[in-house]
C-alpha cells in the first residue's frame, strides 16, 4: 500500500522525474542492470510502476521479451535487504549523463 511506502509519493511531478531519468538508461543492457532498474521502478510502490517499467523495457524492442519481464515483476520482493530503489535509478541515470 502506498501509505507504507517510505519513498516519494506518486505525483505527476515524481512520475515525470522518473521517466526523465529512465531516458538516460539504456534498456539494451545486461540482465543484471535490467533487473535492477525494473525492481528499482517497482520499489516506488506506485500504481503506474509496472507500466513505466514496461514502457522503459520496450525502448529496446529487439531485447524486450514479455515472459522474462512478467517473471521479474512477479518475483519482485521489496523486503529483500538488497532490493534496488529509486536511488538505484538515480545513480544509473547520472552515469548515463542525466544531470537533473
N, CA, C and O atoms as a GROMACS GRO file, in nm:
protein
  400
    1UNK      N    1   0.085  -0.120   0.000
    1UNK     CA    2   0.000   0.000   0.000
    1UNK      C    3   0.088   0.124   0.000
    1UNK      O    4   0.191   0.127   0.067
    2UNK      N    5   0.048   0.226  -0.074
    2UNK     CA    6   0.129   0.347  -0.082
    2UNK      C    7   0.155   0.411   0.055
    2UNK      O    8   0.258   0.476   0.074
    3UNK      N    9   0.063   0.394   0.150
    3UNK     CA   10   0.079   0.457   0.281
    3UNK      C   11   0.200   0.404   0.357
    3UNK      O   12   0.257   0.473   0.442
    4UNK      N   13   0.240   0.280   0.326
    4UNK     CA   14   0.356   0.223   0.394
    4UNK      C   15   0.484   0.249   0.315
    4UNK      O   16   0.591   0.204   0.355
    5UNK      N   17   0.473   0.320   0.205
    5UNK     CA   18   0.586   0.343   0.116
    5UNK      C   19   0.675   0.455   0.171
    5UNK      O   20   0.630   0.569   0.182
    6UNK      N   21   0.800   0.424   0.205
    6UNK     CA   22   0.889   0.528   0.259
    6UNK      C   23   0.946   0.618   0.150
    6UNK      O   24   1.018   0.713   0.179
    7UNK      N   25   0.914   0.589   0.025
    7UNK     CA   26   0.973   0.663  -0.086
    7UNK      C   27   0.887   0.783  -0.125
    7UNK      O   28   0.799   0.826  -0.051
    8UNK      N   29   0.916   0.834  -0.242
    8UNK     CA   30   0.845   0.951  -0.294
    8UNK      C   31   0.700   0.919  -0.326
    8UNK      O   32   0.669   0.809  -0.372
    9UNK      N   33   0.610   1.015  -0.301
    9UNK     CA   34   0.469   0.993  -0.335
    9UNK      C   35   0.448   0.988  -0.486
    9UNK      O   36   0.527   1.044  -0.563
   10UNK      N   37   0.341   0.921  -0.527
   10UNK     CA   38   0.309   0.908  -0.669
   10UNK      C   39   0.238   1.034  -0.716
   10UNK      O   40   0.116   1.043  -0.715
   11UNK      N   41   0.318   1.132  -0.757
   11UNK     CA   42   0.264   1.258  -0.807
   11UNK      C   43   0.306   1.273  -0.953
   11UNK      O   44   0.404   1.212  -0.996
   12UNK      N   45   0.233   1.354  -1.029
   12UNK     CA   46   0.272   1.376  -1.168
   12UNK      C   47   0.418   1.422  -1.180
   12UNK      O   48   0.489   1.382  -1.272
   13UNK      N   49   0.461   1.506  -1.088
   13UNK     CA   50   0.599   1.556  -1.092
   13UNK      C   51   0.701   1.444  -1.070
   13UNK      O   52   0.800   1.436  -1.142
   14UNK      N   53   0.676   1.358  -0.972
   14UNK     CA   54   0.769   1.249  -0.943
   14UNK      C   55   0.770   1.145  -1.054
   14UNK      O   56   0.874   1.088  -1.086
   15UNK      N   57   0.653   1.121  -1.114
   15UNK     CA   58   0.644   1.029  -1.227
   15UNK      C   59   0.724   1.083  -1.345
   15UNK      O   60   0.798   1.010  -1.410
   16UNK      N   61   0.710   1.214  -1.371
   16UNK     CA   62   0.783   1.277  -1.482
   16UNK      C   63   0.933   1.271  -1.457
   16UNK      O   64   1.011   1.249  -1.550
   17UNK      N   65   0.974   1.291  -1.331
   17UNK     CA   66   1.116   1.285  -1.297
   17UNK      C   67   1.172   1.146  -1.323
   17UNK      O   68   1.280   1.131  -1.381
   18UNK      N   69   1.099   1.044  -1.280
   18UNK     CA   70   1.145   0.906  -1.301
   18UNK      C   71   1.158   0.877  -1.450
   18UNK      O   72   1.257   0.819  -1.494
   19UNK      N   73   1.057   0.917  -1.528
   19UNK     CA   74   1.063   0.891  -1.673
   19UNK      C   75   1.179   0.964  -1.738
   19UNK      O   76   1.243   0.913  -1.830
   20UNK      N   77   1.208   1.085  -1.689
   20UNK     CA   78   1.322   1.161  -1.741
   20UNK      C   79   1.452   1.088  -1.710
   20UNK      O   80   1.539   1.078  -1.796
   21UNK      N   81   1.466   1.037  -1.589
   21UNK     CA   82   1.586   0.962  -1.552
   21UNK      C   83   1.600   0.837  -1.638
   21UNK      O   84   1.710   0.804  -1.684
   22UNK      N   85   1.490   0.768  -1.661
   22UNK     CA   86   1.494   0.643  -1.738
   22UNK      C   87   1.537   0.668  -1.883
   22UNK      O   88   1.592   0.578  -1.947
   23UNK      N   89   1.513   0.788  -1.934
   23UNK     CA   90   1.555   0.819  -2.072
   23UNK      C   91   1.708   0.816  -2.085
   23UNK      O   92   1.760   0.808  -2.196
   24UNK      N   93   1.779   0.823  -1.973
   24UNK     CA   94   1.925   0.822  -1.975
   24UNK      C   95   1.983   0.684  -1.942
   24UNK      O   96   2.104   0.670  -1.926
   25UNK      N   97   1.897   0.584  -1.932
   25UNK     CA   98   1.941   0.448  -1.902
   25UNK      C   99   1.897   0.358  -2.016
   25UNK      O  100   1.778   0.346  -2.044
   26UNK      N  101   1.991   0.296  -2.082
   26UNK     CA  102   1.957   0.210  -2.195
   26UNK      C  103   1.894   0.080  -2.146
   26UNK      O  104   1.946   0.014  -2.056
   27UNK      N  105   1.781   0.044  -2.206
   27UNK     CA  106   1.718  -0.084  -2.174
   27UNK      C  107   1.788  -0.198  -2.248
   27UNK      O  108   1.761  -0.315  -2.224
   28UNK      N  109   1.879  -0.162  -2.338
   28UNK     CA  110   1.961  -0.262  -2.408
   28UNK      C  111   2.087  -0.281  -2.324
   28UNK      O  112   2.195  -0.232  -2.358
   29UNK      N  113   2.071  -0.353  -2.213
   29UNK     CA  114   2.176  -0.362  -2.112
   29UNK      C  115   2.186  -0.506  -2.062
   29UNK      O  116   2.110  -0.593  -2.105
   30UNK      N  117   2.278  -0.530  -1.972
   30UNK     CA  118   2.292  -0.664  -1.916
   30UNK      C  119   2.168  -0.699  -1.834
   30UNK      O  120   2.094  -0.611  -1.790
   31UNK      N  121   2.147  -0.828  -1.815
   31UNK     CA  122   2.032  -0.872  -1.736
   31UNK      C  123   2.038  -0.816  -1.595
   31UNK      O  124   1.936  -0.778  -1.538
   32UNK      N  125   2.158  -0.811  -1.537
   32UNK     CA  126   2.173  -0.760  -1.400
   32UNK      C  127   2.125  -0.616  -1.391
   32UNK      O  128   2.050  -0.580  -1.299
   33UNK      N  129   2.167  -0.534  -1.486
   33UNK     CA  130   2.125  -0.394  -1.486
   33UNK      C  131   1.975  -0.386  -1.511
   33UNK      O  132   1.904  -0.310  -1.444
   34UNK      N  133   1.927  -0.463  -1.607
   34UNK     CA  134   1.784  -0.464  -1.642
   34UNK      C  135   1.700  -0.496  -1.518
   34UNK      O  136   1.603  -0.426  -1.488
   35UNK      N  137   1.738  -0.601  -1.446
   35UNK     CA  138   1.663  -0.641  -1.327
   35UNK      C  139   1.667  -0.531  -1.222
   35UNK      O  140   1.566  -0.501  -1.158
   36UNK      N  141   1.785  -0.470  -1.203
   36UNK     CA  142   1.797  -0.365  -1.102
   36UNK      C  143   1.707  -0.247  -1.134
   36UNK      O  144   1.644  -0.191  -1.045
   37UNK      N  145   1.699  -0.210  -1.262
   37UNK     CA  146   1.616  -0.096  -1.300
   37UNK      C  147   1.467  -0.131  -1.286
   37UNK      O  148   1.390  -0.051  -1.233
   38UNK      N  149   1.428  -0.249  -1.333
   38UNK     CA  150   1.287  -0.290  -1.321
   38UNK      C  151   1.246  -0.291  -1.174
   38UNK      O  152   1.143  -0.234  -1.137
   39UNK      N  153   1.327  -0.356  -1.091
   39UNK     CA  154   1.293  -0.364  -0.949
   39UNK      C  155   1.301  -0.227  -0.881
   39UNK      O  156   1.225  -0.198  -0.789
   40UNK      N  157   1.393  -0.143  -0.927
   40UNK     CA  158   1.401  -0.007  -0.874
   40UNK      C  159   1.272   0.071  -0.902
   40UNK      O  160   1.222   0.142  -0.815
   41UNK      N  161   1.220   0.056  -1.023
   41UNK     CA  162   1.093   0.121  -1.059
   41UNK      C  163   0.981   0.067  -0.971
   41UNK      O  164   0.903   0.144  -0.914
   42UNK      N  165   0.974  -0.066  -0.960
   42UNK     CA  166   0.867  -0.127  -0.880
   42UNK      C  167   0.876  -0.089  -0.733
   42UNK      O  168   0.775  -0.088  -0.663
   43UNK      N  169   0.997  -0.060  -0.685
   43UNK     CA  170   1.015  -0.025  -0.544
   43UNK      C  171   0.940   0.102  -0.505
   43UNK      O  172   0.917   0.128  -0.387
   44UNK      N  173   0.903   0.181  -0.605
   44UNK     CA  174   0.829   0.305  -0.575
   44UNK      C  175   0.694   0.274  -0.511
   44UNK      O  176   0.640   0.355  -0.436
   45UNK      N  177   0.640   0.155  -0.542
   45UNK     CA  178   0.508   0.120  -0.491
   45UNK      C  179   0.395   0.191  -0.564
   45UNK      O  180   0.279   0.179  -0.524
   46UNK      N  181   0.429   0.263  -0.669
   46UNK     CA  182   0.328   0.340  -0.742
   46UNK      C  183   0.237   0.248  -0.822
   46UNK      O  184   0.280   0.142  -0.868
   47UNK      N  185   0.112   0.289  -0.839
   47UNK     CA  186   0.019   0.209  -0.918
   47UNK      C  187   0.062   0.202  -1.064
   47UNK      O  188   0.031   0.105  -1.133
   48UNK      N  189   0.134   0.302  -1.111
   48UNK     CA  190   0.178   0.306  -1.251
   48UNK      C  191   0.316   0.245  -1.271
   48UNK      O  192   0.369   0.246  -1.382
   49UNK      N  193   0.376   0.190  -1.164
   49UNK     CA  194   0.516   0.145  -1.172
   49UNK      C  195   0.537   0.037  -1.278
   49UNK      O  196   0.634   0.044  -1.355
   50UNK      N  197   0.449  -0.061  -1.283
   50UNK     CA  198   0.468  -0.169  -1.380
   50UNK      C  199   0.458  -0.115  -1.523
   50UNK      O  200   0.534  -0.157  -1.610
   51UNK      N  201   0.366  -0.022  -1.546
   51UNK     CA  202   0.352   0.037  -1.679
   51UNK      C  203   0.477   0.116  -1.718
   51UNK      O  204   0.522   0.108  -1.832
   52UNK      N  205   0.532   0.191  -1.623
   52UNK     CA  206   0.655   0.266  -1.650
   52UNK      C  207   0.769   0.169  -1.683
   52UNK      O  208   0.847   0.192  -1.775
   53UNK      N  209   0.778   0.061  -1.606
   53UNK     CA  210   0.882  -0.038  -1.629
   53UNK      C  211   0.868  -0.101  -1.768
   53UNK      O  212   0.967  -0.122  -1.838
   54UNK      N  213   0.745  -0.130  -1.806
   54UNK     CA  214   0.720  -0.190  -1.938
   54UNK      C  215   0.758  -0.091  -2.048
   54UNK      O  216   0.824  -0.129  -2.146
   55UNK      N  217   0.718   0.034  -2.033
   55UNK     CA  218   0.749   0.134  -2.135
   55UNK      C  219   0.900   0.150  -2.151
   55UNK      O  220   0.950   0.162  -2.263
   56UNK      N  221   0.972   0.150  -2.038
   56UNK     CA  222   1.118   0.161  -2.046
   56UNK      C  223   1.176   0.037  -2.114
   56UNK      O  224   1.262   0.050  -2.201
   57UNK      N  225   1.129  -0.080  -2.077
   57UNK     CA  226   1.178  -0.204  -2.136
   57UNK      C  227   1.160  -0.205  -2.287
   57UNK      O  228   1.248  -0.251  -2.361
   58UNK      N  229   1.047  -0.153  -2.332
   58UNK     CA  230   1.014  -0.156  -2.474
   58UNK      C  231   1.094  -0.054  -2.556
   58UNK      O  232   1.083  -0.050  -2.678
   59UNK      N  233   1.176   0.030  -2.488
   59UNK     CA  234   1.263   0.121  -2.563
   59UNK      C  235   1.377   0.043  -2.627
   59UNK      O  236   1.451   0.098  -2.709
   60UNK      N  237   1.392  -0.085  -2.591
   60UNK     CA  238   1.487  -0.175  -2.659
   60UNK      C  239   1.403  -0.289  -2.717
   60UNK      O  240   1.408  -0.401  -2.666
   61UNK      N  241   1.326  -0.261  -2.824
   61UNK     CA  242   1.230  -0.359  -2.875
   61UNK      C  243   1.293  -0.491  -2.918
   61UNK      O  244   1.229  -0.596  -2.909
   62UNK      N  245   1.418  -0.486  -2.963
   62UNK     CA  246   1.484  -0.610  -3.006
   62UNK      C  247   1.524  -0.695  -2.886
   62UNK      O  248   1.554  -0.813  -2.901
   63UNK      N  249   1.524  -0.636  -2.767
   63UNK     CA  250   1.559  -0.709  -2.646
   63UNK      C  251   1.436  -0.746  -2.562
   63UNK      O  252   1.438  -0.844  -2.488
   64UNK      N  253   1.329  -0.666  -2.576
   64UNK     CA  254   1.214  -0.686  -2.487
   64UNK      C  255   1.150  -0.822  -2.508
   64UNK      O  256   1.125  -0.865  -2.620
   65UNK      N  257   1.123  -0.890  -2.396
   65UNK     CA  258   1.058  -1.020  -2.401
   65UNK      C  259   0.956  -1.024  -2.288
   65UNK      O  260   0.990  -1.008  -2.170
   66UNK      N  261   0.832  -1.046  -2.325
   66UNK     CA  262   0.719  -1.041  -2.232
   66UNK      C  263   0.736  -1.134  -2.112
   66UNK      O  264   0.712  -1.093  -1.998
   67UNK      N  265   0.775  -1.258  -2.135
   67UNK     CA  266   0.778  -1.356  -2.026
   67UNK      C  267   0.882  -1.324  -1.918
   67UNK      O  268   0.849  -1.326  -1.800
   68UNK      N  269   1.008  -1.296  -1.956
   68UNK     CA  270   1.104  -1.257  -1.852
   68UNK      C  271   1.061  -1.130  -1.778
   68UNK      O  272   1.082  -1.117  -1.658
   69UNK      N  273   1.000  -1.036  -1.852
   69UNK     CA  274   0.953  -0.913  -1.788
   69UNK      C  275   0.849  -0.947  -1.681
   69UNK      O  276   0.857  -0.900  -1.568
   70UNK      N  277   0.750  -1.029  -1.719
   70UNK     CA  278   0.644  -1.066  -1.624
   70UNK      C  279   0.701  -1.143  -1.505
   70UNK      O  280   0.654  -1.128  -1.393
   71UNK      N  281   0.804  -1.226  -1.530
   71UNK     CA  282   0.866  -1.301  -1.421
   71UNK      C  283   0.935  -1.205  -1.323
   71UNK      O  284   0.924  -1.222  -1.202
   72UNK      N  285   1.005  -1.105  -1.376
   72UNK     CA  286   1.071  -1.008  -1.288
   72UNK      C  287   0.969  -0.934  -1.203
   72UNK      O  288   0.991  -0.912  -1.084
   73UNK      N  289   0.857  -0.896  -1.264
   73UNK     CA  290   0.751  -0.828  -1.188
   73UNK      C  291   0.698  -0.920  -1.079
   73UNK      O  292   0.676  -0.878  -0.966
   74UNK      N  293   0.677  -1.047  -1.115
   74UNK     CA  294   0.620  -1.144  -1.022
   74UNK      C  295   0.714  -1.171  -0.905
   74UNK      O  296   0.670  -1.187  -0.791
   75UNK      N  297   0.846  -1.177  -0.934
   75UNK     CA  298   0.942  -1.213  -0.829
   75UNK      C  299   0.996  -1.093  -0.753
   75UNK      O  300   1.082  -1.108  -0.665
   76UNK      N  301   0.948  -0.974  -0.784
   76UNK     CA  302   0.992  -0.855  -0.711
   76UNK      C  303   0.958  -0.871  -0.563
   76UNK      O  304   0.844  -0.901  -0.528
   77UNK      N  305   1.057  -0.850  -0.479
   77UNK     CA  306   1.037  -0.865  -0.334
   77UNK      C  307   1.095  -0.743  -0.263
   77UNK      O  308   1.216  -0.735  -0.241
   78UNK      N  309   1.008  -0.649  -0.226
   78UNK     CA  310   1.058  -0.525  -0.164
   78UNK      C  311   1.119  -0.548  -0.026
   78UNK      O  312   1.184  -0.458   0.028
   79UNK      N  313   1.098  -0.666   0.032
   79UNK     CA  314   1.153  -0.691   0.166
   79UNK      C  315   1.298  -0.739   0.161
   79UNK      O  316   1.363  -0.751   0.265
   80UNK      N  317   1.349  -0.767   0.041
   80UNK     CA  318   1.490  -0.809   0.029
   80UNK      C  319   1.581  -0.697   0.080
   80UNK      O  320   1.558  -0.580   0.051
   81UNK      N  321   1.683  -0.734   0.156
   81UNK     CA  322   1.773  -0.631   0.210
   81UNK      C  323   1.847  -0.558   0.099
   81UNK      O  324   1.884  -0.441   0.114
   82UNK      N  325   1.869  -0.627  -0.013
   82UNK     CA  326   1.943  -0.564  -0.123
   82UNK      C  327   1.850  -0.518  -0.235
   82UNK      O  328   1.892  -0.502  -0.350
   83UNK      N  329   1.724  -0.496  -0.202
   83UNK     CA  330   1.627  -0.454  -0.304
   83UNK      C  331   1.668  -0.320  -0.363
   83UNK      O  332   1.695  -0.225  -0.289
   84UNK      N  333   1.672  -0.310  -0.497
   84UNK     CA  334   1.700  -0.181  -0.560
   84UNK      C  335   1.592  -0.079  -0.522
   84UNK      O  336   1.483  -0.116  -0.479
   85UNK      N  337   1.625   0.048  -0.539
   85UNK     CA  338   1.532   0.154  -0.503
   85UNK      C  339   1.531   0.260  -0.613
   85UNK      O  340   1.600   0.247  -0.714
   86UNK      N  341   1.453   0.364  -0.592
   86UNK     CA  342   1.456   0.476  -0.686
   86UNK      C  343   1.595   0.539  -0.687
   86UNK      O  344   1.636   0.600  -0.786
   87UNK      N  345   1.667   0.524  -0.576
   87UNK     CA  346   1.804   0.574  -0.572
   87UNK      C  347   1.894   0.501  -0.671
   87UNK      O  348   1.985   0.561  -0.728
   88UNK      N  349   1.868   0.371  -0.691
   88UNK     CA  350   1.945   0.294  -0.789
   88UNK      C  351   1.926   0.353  -0.928
   88UNK      O  352   2.021   0.360  -1.007
   89UNK      N  353   1.805   0.396  -0.957
   89UNK     CA  354   1.775   0.455  -1.088
   89UNK      C  355   1.843   0.591  -1.100
   89UNK      O  356   1.897   0.626  -1.204
   90UNK      N  357   1.838   0.668  -0.991
   90UNK     CA  358   1.906   0.798  -0.988
   90UNK      C  359   2.053   0.782  -1.026
   90UNK      O  360   2.104   0.855  -1.111
   91UNK      N  361   2.120   0.687  -0.962
   91UNK     CA  362   2.264   0.668  -0.988
   91UNK      C  363   2.290   0.620  -1.131
   91UNK      O  364   2.385   0.665  -1.195
   92UNK      N  365   2.207   0.531  -1.180
   92UNK     CA  366   2.223   0.482  -1.317
   92UNK      C  367   2.199   0.594  -1.418
   92UNK      O  368   2.266   0.602  -1.520
   93UNK      N  369   2.103   0.680  -1.389
   93UNK     CA  370   2.072   0.792  -1.477
   93UNK      C  371   2.188   0.891  -1.479
   93UNK      O  372   2.224   0.944  -1.585
   94UNK      N  373   2.247   0.917  -1.362
   94UNK     CA  374   2.363   1.007  -1.355
   94UNK      C  375   2.477   0.950  -1.438
   94UNK      O  376   2.544   1.022  -1.512
   95UNK      N  377   2.499   0.819  -1.425
   95UNK     CA  378   2.605   0.754  -1.502
   95UNK      C  379   2.577   0.764  -1.651
   95UNK      O  380   2.670   0.765  -1.732
   96UNK      N  381   2.448   0.772  -1.688
   96UNK     CA  382   2.410   0.782  -1.827
   96UNK      C  383   2.404   0.924  -1.880
   96UNK      O  384   2.363   0.947  -1.993
   97UNK      N  385   2.445   1.018  -1.797
   97UNK     CA  386   2.453   1.157  -1.843
   97UNK      C  387   2.342   1.249  -1.794
   97UNK      O  388   2.340   1.367  -1.829
   98UNK      N  389   2.250   1.197  -1.714
   98UNK     CA  390   2.144   1.284  -1.661
   98UNK      C  391   2.202   1.374  -1.555
   98UNK      O  392   2.275   1.328  -1.467
   99UNK      N  393   2.172   1.502  -1.562
   99UNK     CA  394   2.226   1.594  -1.462
   99UNK      C  395   2.118   1.678  -1.398
   99UNK      O  396   2.142   1.792  -1.359
  100UNK      N  397   1.997   1.621  -1.388
  100UNK     CA  398   1.885   1.693  -1.327
  100UNK      C  399   1.901   1.705  -1.177
  100UNK      O  400   1.814   1.762  -1.110
   0.00000   0.00000   0.00000
